[in-house]
Tab-separated table of C-alpha atoms and ligand atoms in Angstrom:
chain	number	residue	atom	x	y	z
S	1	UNK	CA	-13.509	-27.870	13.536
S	2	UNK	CA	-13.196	-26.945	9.754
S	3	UNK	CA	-10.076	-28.006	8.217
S	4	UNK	CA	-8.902	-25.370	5.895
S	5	UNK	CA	-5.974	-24.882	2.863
S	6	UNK	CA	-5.386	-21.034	2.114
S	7	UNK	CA	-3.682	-20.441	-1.015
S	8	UNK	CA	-1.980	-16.696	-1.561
S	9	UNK	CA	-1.116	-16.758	2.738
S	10	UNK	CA	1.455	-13.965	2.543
S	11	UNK	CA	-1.221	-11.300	0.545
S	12	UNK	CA	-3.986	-9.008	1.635
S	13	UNK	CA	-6.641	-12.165	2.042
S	14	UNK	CA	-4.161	-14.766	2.972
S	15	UNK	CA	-3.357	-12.631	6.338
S	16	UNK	CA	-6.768	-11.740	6.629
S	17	UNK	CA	-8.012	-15.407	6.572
S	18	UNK	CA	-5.564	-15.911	8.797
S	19	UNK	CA	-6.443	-13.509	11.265
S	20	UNK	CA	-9.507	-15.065	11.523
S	21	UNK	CA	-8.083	-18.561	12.512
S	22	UNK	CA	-6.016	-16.844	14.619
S	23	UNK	CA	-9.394	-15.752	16.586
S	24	UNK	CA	-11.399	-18.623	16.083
S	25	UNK	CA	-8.908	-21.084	16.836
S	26	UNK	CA	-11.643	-24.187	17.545
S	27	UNK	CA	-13.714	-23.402	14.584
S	28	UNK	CA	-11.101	-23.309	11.904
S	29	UNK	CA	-7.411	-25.422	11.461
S	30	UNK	CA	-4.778	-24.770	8.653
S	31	UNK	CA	-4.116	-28.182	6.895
S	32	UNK	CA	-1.974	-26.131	3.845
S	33	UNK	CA	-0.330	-22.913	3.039
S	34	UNK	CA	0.749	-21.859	-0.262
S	35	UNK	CA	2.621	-18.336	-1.142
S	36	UNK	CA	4.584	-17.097	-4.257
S	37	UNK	CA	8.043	-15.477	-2.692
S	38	UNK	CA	8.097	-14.525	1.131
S	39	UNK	CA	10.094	-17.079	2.470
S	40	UNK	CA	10.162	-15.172	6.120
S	41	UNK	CA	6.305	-14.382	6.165
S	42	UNK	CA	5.423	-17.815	4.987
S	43	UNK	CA	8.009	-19.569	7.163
S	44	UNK	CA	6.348	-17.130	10.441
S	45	UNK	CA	2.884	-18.257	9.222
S	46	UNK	CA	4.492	-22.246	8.968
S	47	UNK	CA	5.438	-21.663	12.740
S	48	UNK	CA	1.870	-20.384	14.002
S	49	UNK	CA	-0.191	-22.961	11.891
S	50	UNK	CA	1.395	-26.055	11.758
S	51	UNK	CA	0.138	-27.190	8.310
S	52	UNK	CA	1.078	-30.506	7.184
S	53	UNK	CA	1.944	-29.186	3.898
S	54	UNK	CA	3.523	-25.947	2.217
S	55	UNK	CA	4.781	-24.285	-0.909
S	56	UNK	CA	6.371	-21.778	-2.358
S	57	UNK	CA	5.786	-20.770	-5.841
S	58	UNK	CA	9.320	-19.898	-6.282
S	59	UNK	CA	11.011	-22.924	-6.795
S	60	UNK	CA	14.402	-20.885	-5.985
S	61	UNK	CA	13.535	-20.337	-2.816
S	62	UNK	CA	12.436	-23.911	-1.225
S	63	UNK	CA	16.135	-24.188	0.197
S	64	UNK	CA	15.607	-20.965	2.094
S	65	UNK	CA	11.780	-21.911	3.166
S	66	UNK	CA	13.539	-25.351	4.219
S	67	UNK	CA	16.253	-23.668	6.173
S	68	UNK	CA	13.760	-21.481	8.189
S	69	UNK	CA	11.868	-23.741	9.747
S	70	UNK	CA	14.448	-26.892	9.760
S	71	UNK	CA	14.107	-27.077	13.852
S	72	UNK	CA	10.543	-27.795	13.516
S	73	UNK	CA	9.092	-31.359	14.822
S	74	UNK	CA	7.095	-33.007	13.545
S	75	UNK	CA	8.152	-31.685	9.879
S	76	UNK	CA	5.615	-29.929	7.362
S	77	UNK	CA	5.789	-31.218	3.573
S	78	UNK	CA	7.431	-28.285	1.749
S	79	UNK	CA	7.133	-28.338	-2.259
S	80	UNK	CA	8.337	-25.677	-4.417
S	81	UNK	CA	6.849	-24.482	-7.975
S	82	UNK	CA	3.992	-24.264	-9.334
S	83	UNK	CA	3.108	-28.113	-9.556
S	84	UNK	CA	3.935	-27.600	-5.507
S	85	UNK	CA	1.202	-24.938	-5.188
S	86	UNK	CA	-1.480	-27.191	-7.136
S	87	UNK	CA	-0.122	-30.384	-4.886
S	88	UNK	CA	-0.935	-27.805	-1.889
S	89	UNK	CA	-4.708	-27.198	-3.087
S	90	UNK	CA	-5.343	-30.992	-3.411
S	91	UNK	CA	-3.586	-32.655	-0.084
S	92	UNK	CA	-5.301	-34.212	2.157
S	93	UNK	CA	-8.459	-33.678	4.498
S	94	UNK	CA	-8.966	-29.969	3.983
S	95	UNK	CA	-12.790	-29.432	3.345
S	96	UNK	CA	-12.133	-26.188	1.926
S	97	UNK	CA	-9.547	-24.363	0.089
S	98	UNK	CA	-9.626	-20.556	0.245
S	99	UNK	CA	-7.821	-18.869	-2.882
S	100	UNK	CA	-6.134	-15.425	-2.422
S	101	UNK	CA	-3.865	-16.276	-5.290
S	102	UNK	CA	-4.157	-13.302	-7.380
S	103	UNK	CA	-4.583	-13.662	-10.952
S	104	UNK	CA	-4.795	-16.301	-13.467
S	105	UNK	CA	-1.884	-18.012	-11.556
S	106	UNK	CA	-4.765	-19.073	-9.252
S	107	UNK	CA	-6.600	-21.382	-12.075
S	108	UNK	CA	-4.686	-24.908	-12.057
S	109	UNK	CA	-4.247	-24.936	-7.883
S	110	UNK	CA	-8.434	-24.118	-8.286
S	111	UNK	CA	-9.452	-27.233	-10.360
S	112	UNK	CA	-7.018	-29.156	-8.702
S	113	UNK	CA	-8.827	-28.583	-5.165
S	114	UNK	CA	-12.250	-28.701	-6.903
S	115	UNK	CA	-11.502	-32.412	-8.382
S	116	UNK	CA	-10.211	-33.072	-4.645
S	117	UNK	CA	-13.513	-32.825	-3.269
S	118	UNK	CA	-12.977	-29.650	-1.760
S	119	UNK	CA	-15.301	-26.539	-1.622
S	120	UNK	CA	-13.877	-23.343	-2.957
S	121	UNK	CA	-14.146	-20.330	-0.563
S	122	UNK	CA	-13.419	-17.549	-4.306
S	123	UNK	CA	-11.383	-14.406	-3.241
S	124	UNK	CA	-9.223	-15.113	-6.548
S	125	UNK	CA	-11.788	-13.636	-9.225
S	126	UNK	CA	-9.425	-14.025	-12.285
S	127	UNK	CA	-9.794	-17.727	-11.879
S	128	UNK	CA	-13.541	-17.513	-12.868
S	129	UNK	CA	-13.407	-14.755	-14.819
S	130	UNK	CA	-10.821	-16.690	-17.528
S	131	UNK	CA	-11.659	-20.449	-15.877
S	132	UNK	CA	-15.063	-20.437	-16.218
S	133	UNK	CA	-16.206	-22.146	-19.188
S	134	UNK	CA	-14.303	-25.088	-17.317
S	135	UNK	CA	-14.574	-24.364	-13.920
S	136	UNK	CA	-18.172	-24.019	-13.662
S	137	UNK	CA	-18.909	-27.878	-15.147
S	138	UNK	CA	-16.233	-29.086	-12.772
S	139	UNK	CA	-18.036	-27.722	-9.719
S	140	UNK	CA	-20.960	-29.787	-10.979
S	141	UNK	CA	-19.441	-32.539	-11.422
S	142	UNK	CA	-17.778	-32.456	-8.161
S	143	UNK	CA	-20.390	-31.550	-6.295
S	144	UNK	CA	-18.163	-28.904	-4.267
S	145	UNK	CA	-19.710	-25.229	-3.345
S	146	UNK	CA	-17.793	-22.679	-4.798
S	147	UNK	CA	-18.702	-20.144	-2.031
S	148	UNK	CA	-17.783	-15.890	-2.636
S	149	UNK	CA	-15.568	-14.430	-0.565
S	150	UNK	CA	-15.616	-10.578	-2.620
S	151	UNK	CA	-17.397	-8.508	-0.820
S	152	UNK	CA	-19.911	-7.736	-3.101
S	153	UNK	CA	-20.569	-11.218	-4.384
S	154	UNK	CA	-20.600	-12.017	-0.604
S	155	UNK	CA	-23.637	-9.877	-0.095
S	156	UNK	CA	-25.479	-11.017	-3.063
S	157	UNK	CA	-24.843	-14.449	-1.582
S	158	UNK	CA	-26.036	-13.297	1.711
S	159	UNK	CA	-29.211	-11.630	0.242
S	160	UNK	CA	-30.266	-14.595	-1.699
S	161	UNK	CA	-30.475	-17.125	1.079
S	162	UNK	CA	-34.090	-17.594	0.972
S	163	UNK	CA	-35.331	-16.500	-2.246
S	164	UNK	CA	-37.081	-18.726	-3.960
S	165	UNK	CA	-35.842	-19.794	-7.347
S	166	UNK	CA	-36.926	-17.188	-10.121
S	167	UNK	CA	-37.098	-14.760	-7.881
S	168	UNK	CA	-34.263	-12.766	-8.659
S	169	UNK	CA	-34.498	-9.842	-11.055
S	170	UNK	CA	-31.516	-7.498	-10.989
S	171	UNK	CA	-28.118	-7.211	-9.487
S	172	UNK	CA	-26.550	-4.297	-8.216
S	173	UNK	CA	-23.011	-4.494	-7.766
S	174	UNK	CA	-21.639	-1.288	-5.322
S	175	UNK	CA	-18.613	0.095	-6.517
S	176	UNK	CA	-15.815	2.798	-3.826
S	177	UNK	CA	-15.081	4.645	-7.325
S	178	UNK	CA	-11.161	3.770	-6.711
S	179	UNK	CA	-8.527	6.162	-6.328
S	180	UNK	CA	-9.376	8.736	-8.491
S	181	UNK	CA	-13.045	8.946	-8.514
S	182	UNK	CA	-13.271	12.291	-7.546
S	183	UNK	CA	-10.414	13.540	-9.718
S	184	UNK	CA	-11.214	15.217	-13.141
S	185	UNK	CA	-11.307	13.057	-16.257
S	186	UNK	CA	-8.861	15.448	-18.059
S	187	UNK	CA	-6.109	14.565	-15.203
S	188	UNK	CA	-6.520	10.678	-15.721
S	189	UNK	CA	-3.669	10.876	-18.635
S	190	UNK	CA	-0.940	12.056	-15.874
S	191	UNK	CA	-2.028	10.239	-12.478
S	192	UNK	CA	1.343	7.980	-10.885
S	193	UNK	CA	1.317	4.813	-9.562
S	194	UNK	CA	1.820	6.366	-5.902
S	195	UNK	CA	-1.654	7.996	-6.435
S	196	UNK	CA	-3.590	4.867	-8.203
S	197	UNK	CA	-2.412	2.972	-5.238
S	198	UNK	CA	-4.002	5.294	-2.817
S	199	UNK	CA	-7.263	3.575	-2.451
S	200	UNK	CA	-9.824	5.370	0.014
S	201	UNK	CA	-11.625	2.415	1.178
S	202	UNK	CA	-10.159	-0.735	1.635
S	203	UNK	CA	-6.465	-1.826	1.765
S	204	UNK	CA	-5.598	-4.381	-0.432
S	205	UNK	CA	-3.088	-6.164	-2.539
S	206	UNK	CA	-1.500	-3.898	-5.621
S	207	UNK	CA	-3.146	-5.401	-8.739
S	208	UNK	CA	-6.577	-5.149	-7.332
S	209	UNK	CA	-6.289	-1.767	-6.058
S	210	UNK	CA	-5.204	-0.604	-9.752
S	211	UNK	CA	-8.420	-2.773	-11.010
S	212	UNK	CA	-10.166	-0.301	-8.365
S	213	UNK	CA	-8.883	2.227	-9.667
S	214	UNK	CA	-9.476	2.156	-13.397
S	215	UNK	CA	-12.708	0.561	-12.682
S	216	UNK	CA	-12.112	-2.983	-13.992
S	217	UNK	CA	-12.487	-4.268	-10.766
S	218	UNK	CA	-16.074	-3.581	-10.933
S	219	UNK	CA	-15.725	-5.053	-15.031
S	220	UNK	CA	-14.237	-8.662	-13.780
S	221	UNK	CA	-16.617	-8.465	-10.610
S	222	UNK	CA	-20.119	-8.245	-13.197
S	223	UNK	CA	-18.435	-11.521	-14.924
S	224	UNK	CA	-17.706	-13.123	-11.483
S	225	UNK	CA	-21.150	-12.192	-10.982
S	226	UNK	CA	-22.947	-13.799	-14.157
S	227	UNK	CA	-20.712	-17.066	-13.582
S	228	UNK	CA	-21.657	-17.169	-9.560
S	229	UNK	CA	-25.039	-16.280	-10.107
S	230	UNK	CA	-26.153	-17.348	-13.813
S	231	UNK	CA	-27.671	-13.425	-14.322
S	232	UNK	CA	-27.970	-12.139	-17.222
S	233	UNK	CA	-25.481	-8.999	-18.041
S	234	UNK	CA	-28.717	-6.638	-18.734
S	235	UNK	CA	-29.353	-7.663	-15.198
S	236	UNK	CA	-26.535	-6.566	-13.619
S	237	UNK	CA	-25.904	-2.904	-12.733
S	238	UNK	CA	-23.049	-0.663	-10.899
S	239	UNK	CA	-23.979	1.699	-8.620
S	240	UNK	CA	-21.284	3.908	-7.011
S	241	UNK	CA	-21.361	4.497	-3.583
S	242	UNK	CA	-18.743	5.453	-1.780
S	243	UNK	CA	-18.705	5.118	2.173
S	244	UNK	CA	-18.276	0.912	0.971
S	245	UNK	CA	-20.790	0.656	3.341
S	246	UNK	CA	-23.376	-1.436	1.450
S	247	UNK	CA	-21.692	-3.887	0.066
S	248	UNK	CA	-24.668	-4.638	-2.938
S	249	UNK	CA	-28.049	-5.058	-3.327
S	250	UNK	CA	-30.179	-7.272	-4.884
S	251	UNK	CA	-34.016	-6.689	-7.135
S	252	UNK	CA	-36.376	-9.187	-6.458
S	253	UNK	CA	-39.469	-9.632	-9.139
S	254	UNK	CA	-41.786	-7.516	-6.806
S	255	UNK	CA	-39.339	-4.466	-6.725
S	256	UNK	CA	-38.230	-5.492	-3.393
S	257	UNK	CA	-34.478	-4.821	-2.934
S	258	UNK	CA	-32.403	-6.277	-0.351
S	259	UNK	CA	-28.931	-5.287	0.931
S	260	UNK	CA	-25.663	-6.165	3.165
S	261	UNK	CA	-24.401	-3.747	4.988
S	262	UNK	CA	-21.022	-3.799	6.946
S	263	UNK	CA	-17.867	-1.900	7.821
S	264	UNK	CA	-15.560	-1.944	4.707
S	265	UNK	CA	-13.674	-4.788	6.181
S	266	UNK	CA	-12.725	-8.438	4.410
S	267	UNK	CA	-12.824	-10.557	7.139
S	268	UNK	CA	-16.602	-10.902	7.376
S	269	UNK	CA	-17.390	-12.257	3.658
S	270	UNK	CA	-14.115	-14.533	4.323
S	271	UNK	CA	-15.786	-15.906	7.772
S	272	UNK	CA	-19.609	-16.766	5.965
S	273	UNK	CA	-17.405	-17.947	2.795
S	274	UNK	CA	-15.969	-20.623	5.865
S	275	UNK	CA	-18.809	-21.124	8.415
S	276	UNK	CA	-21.512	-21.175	5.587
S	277	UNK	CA	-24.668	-21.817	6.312
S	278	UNK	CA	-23.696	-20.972	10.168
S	279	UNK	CA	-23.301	-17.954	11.529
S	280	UNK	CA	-20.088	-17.678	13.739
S	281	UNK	CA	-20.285	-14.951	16.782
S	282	UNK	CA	-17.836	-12.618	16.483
S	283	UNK	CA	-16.738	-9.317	18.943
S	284	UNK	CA	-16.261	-7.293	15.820
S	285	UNK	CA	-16.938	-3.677	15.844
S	286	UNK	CA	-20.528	-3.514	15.011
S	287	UNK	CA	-21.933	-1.523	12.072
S	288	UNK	CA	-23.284	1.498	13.613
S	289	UNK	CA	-25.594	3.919	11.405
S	290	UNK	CA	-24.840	7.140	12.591
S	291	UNK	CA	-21.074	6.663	12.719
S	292	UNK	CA	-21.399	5.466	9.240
S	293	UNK	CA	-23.219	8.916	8.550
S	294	UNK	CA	-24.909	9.540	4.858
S	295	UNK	CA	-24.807	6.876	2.567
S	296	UNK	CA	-24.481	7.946	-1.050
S	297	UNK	CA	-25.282	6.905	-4.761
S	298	UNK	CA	-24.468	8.144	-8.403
S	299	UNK	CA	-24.109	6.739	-11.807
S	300	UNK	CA	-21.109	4.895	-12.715
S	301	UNK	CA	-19.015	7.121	-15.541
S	302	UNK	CA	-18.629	5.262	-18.865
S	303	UNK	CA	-16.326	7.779	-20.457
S	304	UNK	CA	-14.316	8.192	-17.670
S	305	UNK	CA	-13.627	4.620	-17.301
S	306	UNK	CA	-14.074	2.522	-20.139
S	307	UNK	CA	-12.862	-0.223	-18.645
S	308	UNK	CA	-16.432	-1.374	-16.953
S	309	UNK	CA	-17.643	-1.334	-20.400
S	310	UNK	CA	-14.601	-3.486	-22.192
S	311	UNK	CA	-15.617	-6.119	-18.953
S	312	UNK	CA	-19.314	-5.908	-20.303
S	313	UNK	CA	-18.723	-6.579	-23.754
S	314	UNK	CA	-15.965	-9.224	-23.092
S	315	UNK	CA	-18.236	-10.873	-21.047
S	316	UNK	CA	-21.319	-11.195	-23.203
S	317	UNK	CA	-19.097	-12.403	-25.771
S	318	UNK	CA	-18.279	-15.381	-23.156
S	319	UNK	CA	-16.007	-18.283	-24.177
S	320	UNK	CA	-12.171	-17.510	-23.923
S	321	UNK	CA	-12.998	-13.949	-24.440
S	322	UNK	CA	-12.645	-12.928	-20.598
S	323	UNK	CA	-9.925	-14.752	-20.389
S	324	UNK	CA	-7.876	-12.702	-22.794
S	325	UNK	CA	-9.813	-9.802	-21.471
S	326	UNK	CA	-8.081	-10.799	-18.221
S	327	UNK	CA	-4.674	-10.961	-18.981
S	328	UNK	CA	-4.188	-8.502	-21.497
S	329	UNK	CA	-5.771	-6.449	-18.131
S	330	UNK	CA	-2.938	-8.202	-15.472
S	331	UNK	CA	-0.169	-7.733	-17.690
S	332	UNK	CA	-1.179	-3.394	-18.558
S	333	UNK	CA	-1.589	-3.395	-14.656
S	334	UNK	CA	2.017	-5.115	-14.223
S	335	UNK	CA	3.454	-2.896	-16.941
S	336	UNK	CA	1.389	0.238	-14.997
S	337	UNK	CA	3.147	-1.162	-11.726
S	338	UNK	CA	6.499	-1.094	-13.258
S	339	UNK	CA	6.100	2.669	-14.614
S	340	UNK	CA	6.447	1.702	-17.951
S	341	UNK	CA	3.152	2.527	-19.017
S	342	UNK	CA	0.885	5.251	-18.193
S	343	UNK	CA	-2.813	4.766	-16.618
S	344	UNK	CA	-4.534	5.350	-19.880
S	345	UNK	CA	-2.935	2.988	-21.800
S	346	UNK	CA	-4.378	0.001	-19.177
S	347	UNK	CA	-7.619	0.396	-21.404
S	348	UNK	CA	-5.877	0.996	-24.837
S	349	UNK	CA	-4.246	-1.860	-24.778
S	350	UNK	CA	-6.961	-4.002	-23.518
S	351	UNK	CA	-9.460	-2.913	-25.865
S	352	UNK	CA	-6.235	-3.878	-28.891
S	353	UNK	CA	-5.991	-7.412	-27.316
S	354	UNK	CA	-9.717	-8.172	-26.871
S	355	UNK	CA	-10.287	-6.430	-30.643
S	356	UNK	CA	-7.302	-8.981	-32.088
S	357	UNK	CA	-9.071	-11.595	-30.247
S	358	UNK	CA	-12.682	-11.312	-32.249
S	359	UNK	CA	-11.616	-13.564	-35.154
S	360	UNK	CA	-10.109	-16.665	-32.762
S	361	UNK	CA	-13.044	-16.321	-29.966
S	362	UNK	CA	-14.105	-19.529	-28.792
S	363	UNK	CA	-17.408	-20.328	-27.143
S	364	UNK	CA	-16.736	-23.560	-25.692
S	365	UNK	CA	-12.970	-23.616	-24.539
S	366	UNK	CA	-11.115	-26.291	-23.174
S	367	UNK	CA	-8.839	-25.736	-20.438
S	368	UNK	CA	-5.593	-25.690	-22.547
S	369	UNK	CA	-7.078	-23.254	-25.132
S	370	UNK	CA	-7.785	-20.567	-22.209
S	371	UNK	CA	-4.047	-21.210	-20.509
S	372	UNK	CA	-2.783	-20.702	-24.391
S	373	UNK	CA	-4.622	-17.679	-24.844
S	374	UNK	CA	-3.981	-16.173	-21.635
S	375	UNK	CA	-0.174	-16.475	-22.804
S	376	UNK	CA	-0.710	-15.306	-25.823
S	377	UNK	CA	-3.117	-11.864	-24.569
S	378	UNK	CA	0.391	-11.050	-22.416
S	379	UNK	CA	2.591	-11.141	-25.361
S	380	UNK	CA	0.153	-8.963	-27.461
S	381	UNK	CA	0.045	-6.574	-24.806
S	382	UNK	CA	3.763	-6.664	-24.439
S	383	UNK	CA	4.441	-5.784	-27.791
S	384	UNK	CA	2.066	-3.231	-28.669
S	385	UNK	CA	3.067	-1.447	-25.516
S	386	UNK	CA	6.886	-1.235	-27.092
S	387	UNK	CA	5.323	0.758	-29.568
S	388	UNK	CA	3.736	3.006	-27.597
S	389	UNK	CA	4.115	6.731	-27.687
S	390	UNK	CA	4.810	7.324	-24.369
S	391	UNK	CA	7.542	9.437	-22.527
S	392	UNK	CA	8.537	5.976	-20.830
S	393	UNK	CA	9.976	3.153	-22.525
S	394	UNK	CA	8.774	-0.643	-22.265
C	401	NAD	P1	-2.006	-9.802	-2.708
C	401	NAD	O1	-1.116	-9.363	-3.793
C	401	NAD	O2	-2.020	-9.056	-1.421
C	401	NAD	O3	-1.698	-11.337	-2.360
C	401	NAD	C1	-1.564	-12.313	-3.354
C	401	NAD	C2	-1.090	-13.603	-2.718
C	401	NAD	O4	-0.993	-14.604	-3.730
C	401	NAD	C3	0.290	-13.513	-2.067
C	401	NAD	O5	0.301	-14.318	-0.920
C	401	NAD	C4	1.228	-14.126	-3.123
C	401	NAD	O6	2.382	-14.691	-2.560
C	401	NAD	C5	0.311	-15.207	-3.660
C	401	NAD	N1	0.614	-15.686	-5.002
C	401	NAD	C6	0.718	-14.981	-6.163
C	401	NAD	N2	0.977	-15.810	-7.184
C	401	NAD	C7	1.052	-17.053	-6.654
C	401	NAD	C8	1.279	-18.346	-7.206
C	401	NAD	N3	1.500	-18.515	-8.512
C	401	NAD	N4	1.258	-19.420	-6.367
C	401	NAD	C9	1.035	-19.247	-5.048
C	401	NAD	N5	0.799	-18.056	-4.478
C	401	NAD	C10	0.818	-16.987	-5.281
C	401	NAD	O7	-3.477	-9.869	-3.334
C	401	NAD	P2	-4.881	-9.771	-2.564
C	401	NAD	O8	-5.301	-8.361	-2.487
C	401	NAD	O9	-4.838	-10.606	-1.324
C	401	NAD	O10	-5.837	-10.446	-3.639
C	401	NAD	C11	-5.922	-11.834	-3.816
C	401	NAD	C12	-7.146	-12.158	-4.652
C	401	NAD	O11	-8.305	-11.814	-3.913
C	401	NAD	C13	-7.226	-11.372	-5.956
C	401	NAD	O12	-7.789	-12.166	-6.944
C	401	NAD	C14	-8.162	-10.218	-5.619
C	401	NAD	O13	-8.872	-9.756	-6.735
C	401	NAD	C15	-9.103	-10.884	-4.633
C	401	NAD	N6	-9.751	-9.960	-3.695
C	401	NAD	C16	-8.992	-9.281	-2.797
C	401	NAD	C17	-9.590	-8.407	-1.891
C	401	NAD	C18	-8.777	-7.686	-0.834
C	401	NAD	O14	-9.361	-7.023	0.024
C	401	NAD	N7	-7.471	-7.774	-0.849
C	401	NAD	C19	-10.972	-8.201	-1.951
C	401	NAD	C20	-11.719	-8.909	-2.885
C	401	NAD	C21	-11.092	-9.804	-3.743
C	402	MG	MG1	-15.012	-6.754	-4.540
């Protein structure tokens, strides 16, 4: 039985994860559970699991989390804050941690399970996108697996179980198209944040369905891929397609291509991120051909979304600059969430920070530089979004 710490519980992968325990109940136990602010879900989740150790984020709310599940016996550790979160990620015998932390909130409880010993089952992209200049090195040094649990990365993972070294030419990452991929470029300027979060594929947490949506999903997810895999950028390539049935492909040296295929579901690339190398048996619905009907491909639009090509540039610059790339991107989706700013400014005002950026880039950060910078990409973006001509006010 795999002992397992899930960071982010309460979202989109944290239920999904723990569906999956749920089902495989002598395959997989909860040792910790981590959350930012749902004292009620995380309190449920406390009940059903009996982890040895929680925390919630919110430091205001431990006397509530407390409260809730006071009759329990034996007793769980509860923490609160953020130093609660990253004690979370480190405790005890869990083999693996599992991070559905979204954002760059996820980096500190990351390292701190990595220097534990403990492989990393990566839903939370944000971490490696701004970490990795120092994540990467720590995984070495640790000797821990940091293990994909995005779909696509997933599949590349899956494809590349048995080629040989070298033998890997090209990437292909699939992308849904988001939201609005069928909708006219000249409507982009007035879409709502009702419609962006209207995703036709996959249900998920708010933030990444926005990154769907303008396409920087796809932007952070070539980074995730050059850090996972060590690829080259020319090497990776998006592909639209989207049924989300083929979740990417990979180019071998002879031209061969391989691909994983699968219902548009998150629980699969979660379950190999946790049995890896085994192969659990599951009663899912299997993937059936017809039902899935035509599959579809066509060329990713630049103009339409320049965010895939602000994620390019950011990451062949490397260093700290997809880290600021990253944040100035979470805090124009926050802003976007809030209605204070419209959906074409989320690539305005990213393009701003990561221009401002050029002259401080560094190539070789160190962990505080990148948590510096990130702060500093969210202030930039806060101020040049006051000034912003817009009909709504920051
Ligand atoms: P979500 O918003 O549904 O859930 C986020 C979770 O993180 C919540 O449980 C929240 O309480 C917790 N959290 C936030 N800040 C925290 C903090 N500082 N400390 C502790 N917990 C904190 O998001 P999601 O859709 O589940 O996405 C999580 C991550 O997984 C993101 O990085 C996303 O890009 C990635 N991802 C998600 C999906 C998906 O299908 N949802 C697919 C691929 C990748
Ligand atoms: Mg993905």
């Amino acid at each position: 039985m795999k002992a397992i710490t899930l960071l982010g519980s309460t979202g989109s992968i944290g239920t999904q994860t723990l569906d999956i325990v749920t089902q495989y109940p002598d395959q997989f136990r909860i040792v910790g559970l981590a959350a930012r602010s749902n004292v009620e879900l995380l309190a449920a989740q406390i009940r059903q699991f009996c982890p040895q150790i929680a925390a919630i984020c919110n430091a205001d709310q431990l006397p509530g989390l407390q409260a809730a599940v006071a009759d329990l016996d034996p007793q769980p550790i509860l923490l609160g804050g953020e130093a609660g979160v990253v004690e979370v990620a480190r405790y005890g015998e869990a083999e693996a941690v599992v991070t559905g932390i979204v954002g760059c909130a996820g980096l500190l409880p990351t390292i701190a399970a990595i220097e534990a010993g403990k492989d990393i089952a990566l839903a939370n992209k944000e971490t490696l996108i701004a970490g990795g200049p120092v994540v990467l090195p720590l995984v070495q040094k640790h000797g821990v697996k940091l293990l994909p649990a995005d779909s696509e990365h997933s599949a590349i993972f899956q494809c590349l179980q048995g080629v040989p070294m070298g033998g890997l030419r090209r990437i292909l990452l699939t992308a849904s198209g988001g939201s609005f991929r069928d909708l006219p470029v000249e409507q982009l300027a007035n879409v709502t944040v009702a419609d962006a979060l209207k995703h036709p594929n996959w249900s998920m947490g708010q933030k990444i369905t926005i990154d769907s949506a303008t396409l920087m999903n796809k932007g952070l997810e070539v980074i995730e891929a050059h850090y996972l895999f060590g690829v080259d950028y020319d090497q990776i390539d998006i592909v639209i397609h989207p049924q989300s049935i083929i979740h990417s492909l990979i180019e071998l040296q002879d031209t061969s291509v391989l691909a994983q295929l699968g219902w548009a579901d998150m629980r699969l690339p979660l379950l190999y991120a946790l049995s890896y190398p085994e192969r659990i048996a599951t009663d899912w619905e299997p993937l059936d051909l017809v039902k899935a009907g035509n599959l579809t491909f066509r060329e990713p639009d630049h103009q339409k979304y320049p965010c895939m090509n602000l994620a390019y540039a950011a990451g062949r610059m490397g260093g700290t600059m997809p880290a600021v790339l990253n944040a100035a991107n979470e805090q124009a989706v926050a802003l976007f969430l809030a209605e204070k700013i419209r959906f074409l400014d989320i690539p305005h005002l990213i393009e701003t920070i990561c221009d401002r950026h050029q002259a401080q880039h560094q190539i070789s950060p160190r962990l505080e530089d990148i948590l510096e910078l990130d702060q500093w990409a969210r202030r930039e973006v806060l101020a040049v979004a006051g000034k912003l001509e817009s009909p709504v006010a920051v």
